[in-house]
Coordinates of C-alpha atoms in Angstrom, one line a residue:
M982 CA 162.9 -69.2 -32.0
G983 CA 160.6 -71.0 -34.3
W984 CA 157.5 -68.9 -33.5
G985 CA 154.8 -68.1 -36.0
V986 CA 153.5 -64.7 -36.9
K987 CA 149.9 -63.9 -37.8
T988 CA 149.5 -62.4 -41.2
G989 CA 146.6 -62.0 -43.6
L990 CA 143.7 -59.6 -44.0
P991 CA 143.0 -57.3 -41.1
Y992 CA 140.3 -58.3 -38.5
I993 CA 138.6 -54.9 -39.1
W994 CA 137.9 -53.6 -42.5
H995 CA 136.9 -50.1 -43.4
S996 CA 136.2 -48.6 -46.7
K997 CA 135.3 -45.1 -45.9
A998 CA 136.7 -42.4 -48.2
S999 CA 139.8 -40.5 -47.0
N1000 CA 141.7 -37.5 -48.0
P1001 CA 145.2 -38.5 -49.3
F1002 CA 146.6 -35.0 -48.4
V1003 CA 145.3 -35.3 -44.8
N1004 CA 146.7 -38.8 -44.6
L1005 CA 150.2 -37.6 -45.9
K1006 CA 150.2 -34.9 -43.3
K1007 CA 149.5 -37.4 -40.6
E1008 CA 151.9 -40.1 -41.9
Y1009 CA 154.8 -38.3 -43.5
K1010 CA 157.1 -39.0 -40.5
G1011 CA 156.9 -42.7 -41.2
I1012 CA 158.6 -42.1 -44.5
F1013 CA 161.7 -40.7 -42.7
W1014 CA 161.5 -43.1 -39.8
Q1015 CA 161.9 -46.0 -42.2
E1016 CA 165.6 -45.2 -42.4
E1017 CA 166.0 -46.0 -38.7
I1018 CA 163.2 -48.5 -38.2
I1019 CA 164.1 -51.1 -40.9
P1020 CA 167.8 -51.5 -39.8
F1021 CA 166.6 -51.6 -36.1
F1022 CA 164.3 -54.5 -36.7
Q1023 CA 166.8 -56.3 -39.0
S1024 CA 169.4 -56.2 -36.3
V1025 CA 167.3 -56.7 -33.0
K1026 CA 168.3 -59.8 -31.1
M1027 CA 166.6 -61.4 -28.1
S1028 CA 168.6 -62.6 -25.1
K1029 CA 168.5 -66.2 -23.8
E1030 CA 166.4 -65.0 -20.9
A1031 CA 163.6 -64.1 -23.4
T1032 CA 161.9 -67.5 -23.1
T1033 CA 158.2 -66.4 -23.5
V1034 CA 156.4 -64.2 -25.9
Q1035 CA 155.8 -61.7 -23.1
K1036 CA 159.5 -61.6 -22.2
C1037 CA 160.5 -61.1 -25.8
Y1038 CA 157.9 -58.2 -26.2
I1039 CA 159.2 -56.6 -23.0
E1040 CA 162.8 -56.8 -24.3
L1041 CA 161.7 -55.4 -27.6
S1042 CA 160.0 -52.5 -25.8
K1043 CA 163.3 -51.7 -24.0
E1044 CA 165.2 -51.7 -27.3
V1045 CA 162.6 -49.5 -28.9
K1046 CA 162.8 -47.0 -26.1
E1047 CA 166.6 -47.0 -26.1
K1048 CA 167.3 -47.0 -29.8
L1049 CA 164.2 -45.5 -31.4
G1050 CA 163.3 -43.1 -28.6
K1051 CA 166.0 -40.8 -30.1
V1052 CA 164.2 -40.7 -33.4
D1053 CA 160.9 -39.4 -32.1
P1054 CA 159.1 -39.2 -28.7
Y1055 CA 156.4 -41.4 -30.3
F1056 CA 158.7 -44.4 -29.8
D1057 CA 159.0 -43.7 -26.0
K1058 CA 155.2 -43.8 -25.8
L1059 CA 155.1 -46.9 -28.0
A1060 CA 157.6 -48.7 -25.7
D1061 CA 155.5 -47.8 -22.6
A1062 CA 152.3 -49.0 -24.3
M1063 CA 154.0 -52.3 -25.2
V1064 CA 154.7 -52.9 -21.5
T1065 CA 151.2 -51.9 -20.6
W1066 CA 149.9 -54.3 -23.2
I1067 CA 151.8 -57.2 -21.7
E1068 CA 150.8 -56.3 -18.1
A1069 CA 147.2 -56.3 -19.2
W1070 CA 147.5 -59.5 -21.1
D1071 CA 149.1 -61.3 -18.2
E1072 CA 146.5 -60.0 -15.8
L1073 CA 143.7 -61.3 -18.0
N1074 CA 145.4 -64.5 -19.1
P1075 CA 147.4 -65.6 -16.0
S1076 CA 148.2 -69.1 -17.3
S1077 CA 149.8 -67.8 -20.5
A1078 CA 152.4 -65.8 -18.5
E1079 CA 153.8 -69.0 -17.2
K1080 CA 154.1 -71.0 -20.4
P1081 CA 157.6 -71.2 -21.8
A1082 CA 158.4 -70.7 -25.4
K1083 CA 158.6 -73.8 -27.6

Protein backbone atom coordinates (compact mmCIF):
# COMPACT_ATOMS: atom_id res chain seq x y z
CA MET A 1 0.00 0.00 0.00
CA GLY A 2 3.01 2.23 0.30
CA TRP A 3 2.22 3.48 3.81
CA GLY A 4 4.90 4.28 6.32
CA VAL A 5 5.23 2.90 9.81
CA LYS A 6 6.37 4.91 12.84
CA THR A 7 9.44 3.43 14.46
CA GLY A 8 12.01 4.68 16.89
CA LEU A 9 12.32 5.33 20.57
CA PRO A 10 9.14 5.13 22.62
CA TYR A 11 7.32 8.37 23.37
CA ILE A 12 7.33 7.44 27.04
CA TRP A 13 10.49 6.25 28.70
CA HIS A 14 10.69 4.68 32.12
CA SER A 15 13.71 3.38 33.94
CA LYS A 16 12.28 2.01 37.15
CA ALA A 17 13.67 -1.24 38.45
CA SER A 18 11.63 -4.34 37.76
CA ASN A 19 11.69 -7.92 38.89
CA PRO A 20 12.59 -10.26 35.99
CA PHE A 21 10.74 -13.17 37.61
CA VAL A 22 7.54 -11.16 37.97
CA ASN A 23 7.93 -9.99 34.37
CA LEU A 24 8.41 -13.56 33.15
CA LYS A 25 5.27 -14.68 34.96
CA LYS A 26 3.30 -11.85 33.33
CA GLU A 27 4.76 -12.28 29.85
CA TYR A 28 5.47 -16.00 29.41
CA LYS A 29 2.42 -16.55 27.20
CA GLY A 30 3.96 -14.28 24.60
CA ILE A 31 6.77 -16.76 24.09
CA PHE A 32 4.25 -19.43 23.08
CA TRP A 33 2.01 -17.03 21.18
CA GLN A 34 4.86 -16.20 18.81
CA GLU A 35 4.34 -19.56 17.12
CA GLU A 36 0.90 -18.34 15.98
CA ILE A 37 1.36 -14.58 15.83
CA ILE A 38 4.39 -14.39 13.55
CA PRO A 39 2.90 -16.55 10.76
CA PHE A 40 -0.41 -14.71 11.16
CA PHE A 41 1.14 -11.30 10.52
CA GLN A 42 3.34 -12.67 7.74
CA SER A 43 0.28 -13.92 5.88
CA VAL A 44 -2.39 -11.29 6.59
CA LYS A 45 -3.75 -9.59 3.46
CA MET A 46 -6.02 -6.59 3.17
CA SER A 47 -8.98 -6.55 0.81
CA LYS A 48 -9.39 -4.00 -1.98
CA GLU A 49 -12.10 -2.38 0.13
CA ALA A 50 -9.50 -1.45 2.76
CA THR A 51 -8.75 1.96 1.28
CA THR A 52 -8.10 3.91 4.48
CA VAL A 53 -5.96 3.26 7.51
CA GLN A 54 -9.15 2.92 9.55
CA LYS A 55 -10.62 0.29 7.23
CA CYS A 56 -7.34 -1.65 7.26
CA TYR A 57 -7.27 -1.60 11.05
CA ILE A 58 -10.89 -2.77 11.26
CA GLU A 59 -10.15 -5.60 8.80
CA LEU A 60 -7.08 -6.53 10.82
CA SER A 61 -9.18 -6.60 13.99
CA LYS A 62 -11.58 -9.07 12.36
CA GLU A 63 -8.68 -11.30 11.33
CA VAL A 64 -7.19 -11.10 14.83
CA LYS A 65 -10.51 -12.14 16.36
CA GLU A 66 -11.10 -14.94 13.86
CA LYS A 67 -7.62 -16.44 13.71
CA LEU A 68 -5.93 -15.51 16.99
CA GLY A 69 -9.02 -15.59 19.20
CA LYS A 70 -8.56 -19.37 19.28
CA VAL A 71 -5.07 -18.93 20.73
CA ASP A 72 -6.17 -16.96 23.80
CA PRO A 73 -9.17 -14.85 24.90
CA TYR A 74 -6.78 -11.89 25.07
CA PHE A 75 -6.96 -11.60 21.29
CA ASP A 76 -10.75 -11.30 21.34
CA LYS A 77 -10.38 -8.38 23.75
CA LEU A 78 -7.61 -6.93 21.62
CA ALA A 79 -9.76 -7.09 18.48
CA ASP A 80 -12.63 -5.35 20.26
CA ALA A 81 -10.25 -2.68 21.56
CA MET A 82 -8.92 -2.12 18.03
CA VAL A 83 -12.45 -1.34 16.83
CA THR A 84 -13.05 0.94 19.81
CA TRP A 85 -9.81 2.79 19.04
CA ILE A 86 -10.87 3.48 15.45
CA GLU A 87 -14.36 4.57 16.53
CA ALA A 88 -12.83 6.99 19.05
CA TRP A 89 -10.28 8.23 16.51
CA ASP A 90 -12.95 8.90 13.89
CA GLU A 91 -15.15 10.66 16.42
CA LEU A 92 -12.32 12.98 17.48
CA ASN A 93 -10.87 13.39 13.96
CA PRO A 94 -13.87 13.40 11.59
CA SER A 95 -11.95 14.63 8.54
CA SER A 96 -9.39 11.79 8.77
CA ALA A 97 -12.14 9.17 8.44
CA GLU A 98 -12.93 10.43 4.96
CA LYS A 99 -9.41 10.61 3.53
CA PRO A 100 -8.63 7.73 1.17
CA ALA A 101 -5.29 5.97 1.28
CA LYS A 102 -2.53 7.18 -1.03
